[in-house]
Short mmCIF file of N, CA and C in Angstrom, two decimals:
data_model
loop_
_atom_site.label_atom_id
_atom_site.label_comp_id
_atom_site.label_asym_id
_atom_site.label_seq_id
_atom_site.Cartn_x
_atom_site.Cartn_y
_atom_site.Cartn_z
N MET A 198 7.10 138.92 276.14
CA MET A 198 6.75 139.31 274.29
C MET A 198 7.24 139.72 273.52
N LEU A 199 8.50 140.38 273.31
CA LEU A 199 8.89 140.83 272.71
C LEU A 199 10.00 140.72 272.40
N ILE A 200 10.49 139.51 272.74
CA ILE A 200 11.40 138.28 272.90
C ILE A 200 11.04 137.67 272.21
N THR A 201 9.62 137.29 271.97
CA THR A 201 9.29 135.61 271.09
C THR A 201 9.16 136.40 269.74
N ILE A 202 8.63 138.20 269.28
CA ILE A 202 8.11 138.72 268.39
C ILE A 202 9.31 138.02 267.18
N ALA A 203 10.27 139.26 268.26
CA ALA A 203 12.26 139.04 267.59
C ALA A 203 12.71 137.65 267.32
N ALA A 204 12.17 136.97 268.09
CA ALA A 204 12.90 135.71 267.73
C ALA A 204 11.79 134.75 266.35
N LEU A 205 10.69 134.56 266.27
CA LEU A 205 9.58 135.09 264.91
C LEU A 205 10.07 135.81 263.56
N LEU A 206 10.37 136.75 263.48
CA LEU A 206 11.60 137.81 262.93
C LEU A 206 12.80 137.49 262.49
N LEU A 207 13.44 136.56 263.41
CA LEU A 207 14.49 135.77 262.76
C LEU A 207 14.48 134.42 262.35
N LEU A 208 13.94 134.10 262.48
CA LEU A 208 13.61 132.51 262.49
C LEU A 208 12.49 132.43 261.22
N SER A 209 12.22 133.79 260.43
CA SER A 209 11.43 134.29 258.91
C SER A 209 12.65 134.80 258.11
N LEU A 210 13.15 135.47 259.03
CA LEU A 210 14.62 135.48 258.12
C LEU A 210 15.39 134.70 257.36
N VAL A 211 15.49 133.18 257.99
CA VAL A 211 15.83 132.78 258.25
C VAL A 211 15.55 131.30 257.18
N ILE A 212 14.38 131.53 257.42
CA ILE A 212 13.27 130.68 256.97
C ILE A 212 13.67 131.22 254.99
N LEU A 213 13.92 132.40 254.96
CA LEU A 213 12.76 133.29 253.83
C LEU A 213 14.58 133.64 253.46
N ARG A 214 15.82 133.02 254.06
CA ARG A 214 17.26 133.06 252.63
C ARG A 214 17.78 131.44 252.37
N ILE A 215 17.47 130.71 253.51
CA ILE A 215 16.95 128.81 252.85
C ILE A 215 16.53 129.00 251.44
N ASN A 216 15.34 130.26 251.24
CA ASN A 216 14.84 129.20 250.52
C ASN A 216 15.34 130.61 248.80
N ASN A 217 16.23 131.31 249.24
CA ASN A 217 16.99 131.86 247.94
C ASN A 217 18.00 131.23 247.16
N VAL A 218 17.83 130.69 248.55
CA VAL A 218 19.99 129.48 248.01
C VAL A 218 19.04 128.10 247.10
N PHE A 219 17.91 127.96 248.15
CA PHE A 219 17.81 127.21 247.28
C PHE A 219 17.23 126.74 245.71
N PHE A 220 16.08 128.13 245.38
CA PHE A 220 15.70 128.61 244.50
C PHE A 220 17.04 128.65 243.19
N SER A 221 18.63 129.57 243.77
CA SER A 221 19.19 129.90 243.16
C SER A 221 19.80 128.19 242.78
N THR A 222 19.94 127.42 244.11
CA THR A 222 20.77 126.73 243.00
C THR A 222 20.40 125.84 242.41
N SER A 223 18.40 125.36 241.97
CA SER A 223 18.69 125.36 240.86
C SER A 223 18.46 125.78 239.88
N SER A 224 18.22 126.67 240.22
CA SER A 224 18.20 127.57 238.55
C SER A 224 19.78 127.29 238.16
N VAL A 225 21.08 126.99 238.98
CA VAL A 225 22.38 126.83 237.99
C VAL A 225 21.94 126.10 237.22
N MET A 226 21.81 124.11 238.35
CA MET A 226 21.68 123.65 238.19
C MET A 226 20.89 122.97 236.50
N LEU A 227 20.15 123.77 236.66
CA LEU A 227 18.82 124.19 234.92
C LEU A 227 20.02 124.63 233.59
N ASP A 228 20.79 124.95 234.26
CA ASP A 228 21.19 126.55 232.98
C ASP A 228 22.25 125.34 233.45
N THR A 229 23.38 124.47 233.69
CA THR A 229 24.57 123.71 233.05
C THR A 229 23.89 122.31 232.47
N LYS A 230 22.63 121.59 232.65
CA LYS A 230 22.32 120.67 232.24
C LYS A 230 21.32 120.97 230.98
N PHE A 231 21.22 122.56 230.86
CA PHE A 231 21.12 122.45 229.86
C PHE A 231 22.49 122.66 229.18
N GLY A 232 23.37 123.67 229.11
CA GLY A 232 24.96 124.00 228.50
C GLY A 232 25.30 122.60 227.98
N VAL A 233 25.15 121.35 229.00
CA VAL A 233 25.96 120.33 228.79
C VAL A 233 24.53 119.72 228.16
N LEU A 234 23.77 119.45 228.18
CA LEU A 234 23.23 118.69 226.78
C LEU A 234 22.91 119.58 224.77
N ALA A 235 22.99 120.55 225.48
CA ALA A 235 23.27 121.49 224.11
C ALA A 235 25.44 121.67 224.19
N VAL A 236 26.16 121.26 224.17
CA VAL A 236 27.97 121.04 223.92
C VAL A 236 27.60 119.48 223.06
N SER A 237 26.46 118.95 223.98
CA SER A 237 26.48 117.52 223.51
C SER A 237 25.91 116.94 222.46
N LEU A 238 24.41 118.19 221.74
CA LEU A 238 24.37 118.20 220.67
C LEU A 238 25.00 118.77 219.32
N GLY A 239 25.56 120.12 219.84
CA GLY A 239 27.65 120.17 218.40
C GLY A 239 27.93 119.19 218.12
N THR A 240 28.00 118.88 219.04
CA THR A 240 29.58 117.46 219.37
C THR A 240 29.28 116.12 218.87
N SER A 241 28.56 115.98 219.05
CA SER A 241 27.53 114.57 218.27
C SER A 241 27.52 114.65 216.64
N ILE A 242 26.45 116.75 216.23
CA ILE A 242 26.56 117.47 214.83
C ILE A 242 28.24 117.10 214.60
N ILE A 243 29.46 118.02 214.10
CA ILE A 243 30.87 117.71 214.43
C ILE A 243 31.13 115.93 214.57
N GLU A 244 30.46 115.63 215.46
CA GLU A 244 31.55 113.72 215.15
C GLU A 244 31.31 112.99 214.01
N GLU A 245 29.44 113.68 214.04
CA GLU A 245 28.74 112.43 212.75
C GLU A 245 29.57 113.57 210.70
N ALA A 246 29.01 115.15 210.89
CA ALA A 246 30.06 115.04 209.57
C ALA A 246 31.56 115.37 209.39
N ASN A 247 32.60 114.99 210.34
CA ASN A 247 34.34 114.26 209.96
C ASN A 247 32.86 113.00 210.35
N SER A 248 32.80 112.17 210.71
CA SER A 248 33.40 111.11 209.63
C SER A 248 32.62 110.17 208.16
N LYS A 249 31.87 111.82 207.79
CA LYS A 249 31.77 111.37 206.47
C LYS A 249 32.91 112.25 205.13
N ALA A 250 33.30 111.71 205.22
CA ALA A 250 34.29 112.38 203.02
C ALA A 250 34.69 114.23 203.13
N PHE A 251 35.47 114.53 202.56
CA PHE A 251 36.03 115.32 203.39
C PHE A 251 35.20 116.20 202.29
N ASP A 252 35.03 115.56 200.85
CA ASP A 252 34.46 115.94 199.44
C ASP A 252 33.79 115.73 198.77
N LYS A 253 32.80 115.44 198.13
CA LYS A 253 31.93 114.72 197.53
C LYS A 253 32.25 114.42 196.11
N ALA A 254 33.93 115.33 195.66
CA ALA A 254 35.28 114.52 195.13
C ALA A 254 36.29 113.87 195.07
N THR A 255 35.93 113.30 196.96
CA THR A 255 36.39 112.54 197.32
C THR A 255 35.70 111.13 198.24
N ASP A 256 34.52 111.52 198.14
CA ASP A 256 34.29 110.58 198.41
C ASP A 256 34.33 109.28 197.66
N THR A 257 34.95 108.63 196.99
CA THR A 257 35.51 106.95 195.92
C THR A 257 36.49 106.70 195.63
N THR A 258 37.50 108.74 195.96
CA THR A 258 38.56 108.85 194.44
C THR A 258 39.42 109.41 195.53
N SER A 259 40.87 109.56 195.49
CA SER A 259 41.62 110.52 195.40
C SER A 259 41.74 111.61 195.02
N ILE A 260 42.49 113.26 195.08
CA ILE A 260 42.31 113.86 193.96
C ILE A 260 43.13 114.54 194.68
N SER A 261 43.95 115.38 193.58
CA SER A 261 45.22 115.57 193.79
C SER A 261 45.72 117.11 193.49
N GLN A 262 43.87 117.74 193.59
CA GLN A 262 44.39 119.85 192.51
C GLN A 262 42.76 120.25 193.72
N THR A 263 42.46 121.46 194.67
CA THR A 263 41.43 121.62 195.31
C THR A 263 41.03 122.39 193.77
N SER A 264 41.42 122.58 192.80
CA SER A 264 39.94 123.10 191.54
C SER A 264 39.09 121.80 191.59
N VAL A 265 39.59 120.78 191.90
CA VAL A 265 38.19 119.79 191.66
C VAL A 265 37.87 119.83 193.02
N LEU A 266 37.55 120.87 193.61
CA LEU A 266 36.73 119.66 195.18
C LEU A 266 35.02 120.86 195.09
N THR A 267 34.33 120.89 195.83
CA THR A 267 33.49 122.24 195.44
C THR A 267 33.63 122.66 195.37
N THR A 268 32.25 124.20 194.60
CA THR A 268 33.54 125.15 194.98
C THR A 268 32.55 126.32 196.09
N VAL A 269 33.03 127.13 196.23
CA VAL A 269 32.30 127.69 197.33
C VAL A 269 31.24 127.87 197.84
N ALA A 270 30.54 128.34 196.62
CA ALA A 270 29.29 129.15 196.40
C ALA A 270 27.72 128.34 196.45
N SER A 271 28.44 126.27 196.05
CA SER A 271 27.92 125.47 195.50
C SER A 271 27.81 124.01 197.52
N LEU A 272 29.08 125.06 198.75
CA LEU A 272 28.95 123.75 199.86
C LEU A 272 27.13 123.41 200.55
N GLY A 273 27.70 122.73 200.39
CA GLY A 273 25.70 121.99 200.74
C GLY A 273 25.01 120.65 200.20
N PRO A 274 24.80 120.46 201.20
CA PRO A 274 23.84 119.45 200.24
C PRO A 274 24.01 119.48 198.76
N GLU A 275 24.42 117.94 198.31
CA GLU A 275 23.65 118.75 196.48
C GLU A 275 22.15 117.56 196.47
N ALA A 276 22.01 117.47 195.10
CA ALA A 276 20.94 117.90 195.04
C ALA A 276 20.14 116.64 195.72
N GLY A 277 18.61 116.18 196.11
CA GLY A 277 18.00 115.50 196.30
C GLY A 277 18.90 115.45 197.27
N GLU A 278 20.44 115.13 198.45
CA GLU A 278 20.21 115.19 198.83
C GLU A 278 19.92 115.68 200.46
N ILE A 279 19.24 114.75 201.39
CA ILE A 279 18.53 115.52 202.53
C ILE A 279 19.71 114.48 204.11
N TYR A 280 19.57 115.54 205.16
CA TYR A 280 19.40 114.91 206.12
C TYR A 280 18.77 113.55 206.26
N PRO A 281 19.39 112.60 207.62
CA PRO A 281 20.74 112.35 207.31
C PRO A 281 21.88 111.03 206.13
N ASN A 282 21.19 111.61 205.22
CA ASN A 282 21.28 110.50 204.38
C ASN A 282 22.82 111.77 203.51
N PHE A 283 23.81 112.89 204.00
CA PHE A 283 24.49 113.55 204.17
C PHE A 283 26.33 112.26 204.33
N ASN A 284 26.14 112.45 202.28
CA ASN A 284 27.62 111.53 202.63
C ASN A 284 28.78 112.63 202.08
N ASP A 285 28.99 114.00 202.94
CA ASP A 285 30.73 114.79 202.70
C ASP A 285 30.32 115.69 203.93
N PHE A 286 31.69 116.27 204.30
CA PHE A 286 31.10 117.39 205.23
C PHE A 286 30.49 118.46 205.37
N ASP A 287 31.01 118.89 204.53
CA ASP A 287 30.13 120.03 203.40
C ASP A 287 28.70 120.49 202.43
N ASP A 288 27.95 118.66 203.26
CA ASP A 288 26.68 118.69 202.91
C ASP A 288 25.74 120.02 204.46
N PHE A 289 26.63 119.72 205.25
CA PHE A 289 26.75 120.28 206.83
C PHE A 289 26.17 121.66 206.60
N ASN A 290 26.60 122.38 205.51
CA ASN A 290 26.16 123.63 205.41
C ASN A 290 25.03 123.92 205.43
N GLY A 291 23.77 125.22 205.92
CA GLY A 291 23.62 124.98 205.82
C GLY A 291 22.05 124.02 206.93
N TYR A 292 22.55 123.20 207.35
CA TYR A 292 21.74 122.31 207.99
C TYR A 292 21.38 123.19 208.58
N VAL A 293 19.66 123.37 209.72
CA VAL A 293 19.61 123.75 210.94
C VAL A 293 18.42 122.79 211.17
N ARG A 294 19.10 121.65 212.47
CA ARG A 294 18.07 121.00 213.46
C ARG A 294 16.80 121.87 214.88
N SER A 295 15.81 121.46 215.15
CA SER A 295 14.47 121.70 216.00
C SER A 295 14.95 120.16 216.52
N THR A 296 15.09 120.59 217.73
CA THR A 296 14.59 119.23 218.57
C THR A 296 12.82 119.81 219.00
N ALA A 297 12.50 121.28 219.13
CA ALA A 297 11.20 121.03 218.89
C ALA A 297 10.11 119.32 218.84
N GLY A 298 9.34 119.30 219.70
CA GLY A 298 8.62 118.37 219.49
C GLY A 298 8.67 116.90 218.98
N ASP A 299 10.15 116.95 218.88
CA ASP A 299 10.90 115.23 219.47
C ASP A 299 11.18 115.37 221.13
N SER A 300 10.21 114.02 220.36
CA SER A 300 9.99 113.98 222.75
C SER A 300 10.72 112.84 223.75
N SER A 301 11.77 112.59 223.02
CA SER A 301 12.46 113.35 223.97
C SER A 301 13.98 114.30 224.53
N PHE A 302 13.00 115.08 223.88
CA PHE A 302 14.16 116.76 224.28
C PHE A 302 12.37 117.32 225.41
N GLN A 303 11.99 116.80 225.62
CA GLN A 303 10.71 116.56 226.67
C GLN A 303 11.28 118.35 227.62
N SER A 304 13.04 118.96 228.61
CA SER A 304 12.85 119.09 228.82
C SER A 304 12.94 120.68 228.35
N ALA A 305 13.31 121.09 227.42
CA ALA A 305 13.75 121.99 226.73
C ALA A 305 13.91 122.16 224.99
N PRO A 306 13.21 122.79 223.99
CA PRO A 306 13.66 122.95 222.82
C PRO A 306 15.40 123.81 222.69
N PHE A 307 16.14 122.15 221.63
CA PHE A 307 17.09 123.03 220.80
C PHE A 307 17.06 123.40 220.04
N TYR A 308 18.17 124.27 219.85
CA TYR A 308 18.33 125.37 217.55
C TYR A 308 19.61 124.86 217.22
N ILE A 309 19.77 123.93 216.43
CA ILE A 309 21.27 123.32 216.21
C ILE A 309 21.14 124.39 214.72
N SER A 310 22.51 125.28 214.17
CA SER A 310 22.53 125.61 213.02
C SER A 310 24.19 125.30 212.58
N CYS A 311 24.24 125.47 211.38
CA CYS A 311 25.45 124.69 211.05
C CYS A 311 26.40 125.41 210.51
N GLN A 312 27.54 126.34 210.22
CA GLN A 312 27.72 127.46 208.59
C GLN A 312 28.82 126.42 207.84
N VAL A 313 30.08 125.98 207.39
CA VAL A 313 30.75 124.90 206.63
C VAL A 313 31.23 125.96 205.32
N GLY A 314 33.19 126.87 206.17
CA GLY A 314 33.17 126.73 204.81
C GLY A 314 34.89 126.69 204.28
N TYR A 315 35.87 126.95 203.45
CA TYR A 315 37.00 126.35 203.29
C TYR A 315 37.89 127.55 204.15
N ILE A 316 39.07 127.29 204.66
CA ILE A 316 39.59 127.79 205.61
C ILE A 316 41.17 128.32 205.13
N THR A 317 42.40 128.28 206.01
CA THR A 317 43.52 128.90 205.50
C THR A 317 43.77 128.26 206.81
N PRO A 318 45.11 128.16 207.11
CA PRO A 318 45.63 127.37 208.05
C PRO A 318 46.57 128.53 208.33
N SER A 319 46.83 130.12 207.73
CA SER A 319 47.99 131.42 209.50
C SER A 319 46.53 131.59 209.12
N ASN A 320 44.68 131.95 209.33
CA ASN A 320 43.30 132.27 209.52
C ASN A 320 42.57 131.33 209.60
N PRO A 321 42.04 130.66 210.07
CA PRO A 321 41.23 129.51 210.52
C PRO A 321 40.21 130.13 210.62
N GLU A 322 39.74 131.74 211.63
CA GLU A 322 39.11 132.58 211.57
C GLU A 322 38.44 132.36 211.06
N SER A 323 38.04 133.09 208.91
CA SER A 323 37.69 133.20 208.25
C SER A 323 37.59 131.73 207.64
N PHE A 324 36.54 132.44 206.44
CA PHE A 324 36.09 131.19 205.51
C PHE A 324 37.08 132.19 204.25
N VAL A 325 37.09 132.10 203.29
CA VAL A 325 37.63 131.71 202.36
C VAL A 325 37.47 131.92 201.10
N SER A 326 37.08 132.60 199.62
CA SER A 326 35.94 133.16 198.92
C SER A 326 36.28 131.47 197.34
N SER A 327 37.23 130.67 197.97
CA SER A 327 38.44 128.96 196.83
C SER A 327 38.07 128.46 197.91
N GLN A 328 38.50 126.83 197.16
CA GLN A 328 38.73 126.27 197.90
C GLN A 328 40.12 126.65 198.30
N THR A 329 39.79 125.13 199.27
CA THR A 329 41.14 124.21 200.23
C THR A 329 41.40 123.54 201.38
N TRP A 330 42.56 122.73 200.77
CA TRP A 330 42.57 122.17 201.65
C TRP A 330 41.48 121.62 202.97
N HIS A 331 40.84 122.75 203.50
CA HIS A 331 40.77 122.54 204.75
C HIS A 331 39.59 123.11 204.92
N LYS A 332 38.10 122.07 205.26
CA LYS A 332 36.87 123.48 205.83
C LYS A 332 36.49 122.78 207.29
N LYS A 333 35.46 123.80 207.70
CA LYS A 333 35.69 124.60 208.56
C LYS A 333 34.00 124.44 209.09
N ILE A 334 33.26 123.92 210.13
CA ILE A 334 32.25 123.64 210.66
C ILE A 334 31.47 124.53 211.98
N ASN A 335 30.85 125.65 211.76
CA ASN A 335 30.42 125.95 213.10
C ASN A 335 28.97 125.45 213.12
N VAL A 336 29.56 125.30 213.99
CA VAL A 336 28.26 124.57 214.98
C VAL A 336 27.90 125.74 215.96
N THR A 337 26.19 126.60 215.73
CA THR A 337 25.33 127.18 216.75
C THR A 337 24.58 126.44 218.25
N VAL A 338 24.43 126.48 218.73
CA VAL A 338 22.95 125.17 219.68
C VAL A 338 22.11 126.64 220.57
N THR A 339 21.21 126.91 220.60
CA THR A 339 20.94 127.62 220.56
C THR A 339 19.00 126.92 221.49
N SER A 340 19.03 128.28 222.53
CA SER A 340 17.36 127.14 222.84
C SER A 340 16.98 128.30 224.19
N PRO A 341 15.96 128.31 223.73
CA PRO A 341 15.13 129.64 225.19
C PRO A 341 15.09 129.47 226.57
N SER A 342 15.45 127.87 226.76
CA SER A 342 15.92 127.45 227.99
C SER A 342 17.09 127.83 229.10
N MET A 343 18.02 128.69 227.96
CA MET A 343 19.45 128.47 228.46
C MET A 343 19.90 130.31 228.20
N LYS A 344 20.35 130.68 228.67
CA LYS A 344 21.21 132.16 228.70
C LYS A 344 21.99 132.40 227.81
N ASP A 345 23.03 131.59 227.65
CA ASP A 345 23.94 132.25 227.04
C ASP A 345 23.90 131.24 225.19
N THR A 346 24.61 131.12 224.26
CA THR A 346 24.42 130.32 223.34
C THR A 346 25.72 128.98 223.07
N ILE A 347 25.84 128.09 222.46
CA ILE A 347 27.43 127.16 223.04
C ILE A 347 26.64 127.49 220.96
N ARG A 348 28.53 127.75 220.62
CA ARG A 348 29.32 127.61 219.55
C ARG A 348 30.69 127.09 219.88
N LEU A 349 30.73 125.67 218.50
CA LEU A 349 31.28 124.97 218.74
C LEU A 349 31.94 125.12 217.37
N SER A 350 32.94 124.54 216.59
CA SER A 350 33.78 124.28 216.03
C SER A 350 34.68 123.52 215.67
N SER A 351 34.81 123.04 214.22
CA SER A 351 35.25 121.61 214.59
C SER A 351 35.97 122.52 212.68
N VAL A 352 37.86 121.59 212.37
CA VAL A 352 38.20 122.06 211.13
C VAL A 352 38.57 121.08 210.83
N PHE A 353 38.37 120.46 209.96
CA PHE A 353 38.51 119.51 209.11
C PHE A 353 39.18 119.09 207.72
N SER A 354 40.79 118.81 207.64
CA SER A 354 41.06 118.79 206.67
C SER A 354 41.93 116.51 205.88
N TYR A 355 41.75 117.73 204.29
CA TYR A 355 42.24 116.74 203.18
C TYR A 355 43.78 115.82 203.36
N TRP A 356 43.90 115.18 203.68
CA TRP A 356 44.48 113.90 203.76
C TRP A 356 45.09 113.50 202.68
N TYR A 357 46.17 113.31 201.41
CA TYR A 357 46.44 111.34 200.53
C TYR A 357 47.57 111.41 201.06
N PHE A 358 47.57 109.79 201.52
CA PHE A 358 49.12 109.36 201.01
C PHE A 358 49.54 108.39 200.57
N ARG A 359 50.11 107.75 199.42
CA ARG A 359 50.08 106.81 198.23
C ARG A 359 51.44 106.30 198.96
#
């Protein structure tokens, strides 16, 4: 009788441990899935921004002075410009998007926000207050279903060869 009780106790502990491992593995798999989706969303925004002109002053012509570029205070979409009809890189400044309500994202809502600014090659981590030949986009992706926030960045430089 005592051996039977010990065997049942041992069996219960083994079953409890196996269920704990399954639950833990499932949680890690979901976290990984949401992380991959968030990185994919952020990367697609960066790729889309990089496919645009460097600045509204360079979308149809070339320039040779930074003073012609959009001022720091005016970074963002021009009047009347709305996504997805952005024509230059800095139009993504202040762009926010939510997948809540999007039927293709039924697993979790994601919130995307973008920040664009001018940088210098000597300090690419900080935005500067004057126009330069380099712009940086910071994309942040969050979700209530993720433990972490995904932050992606890309630098876009203006190059013109004669």
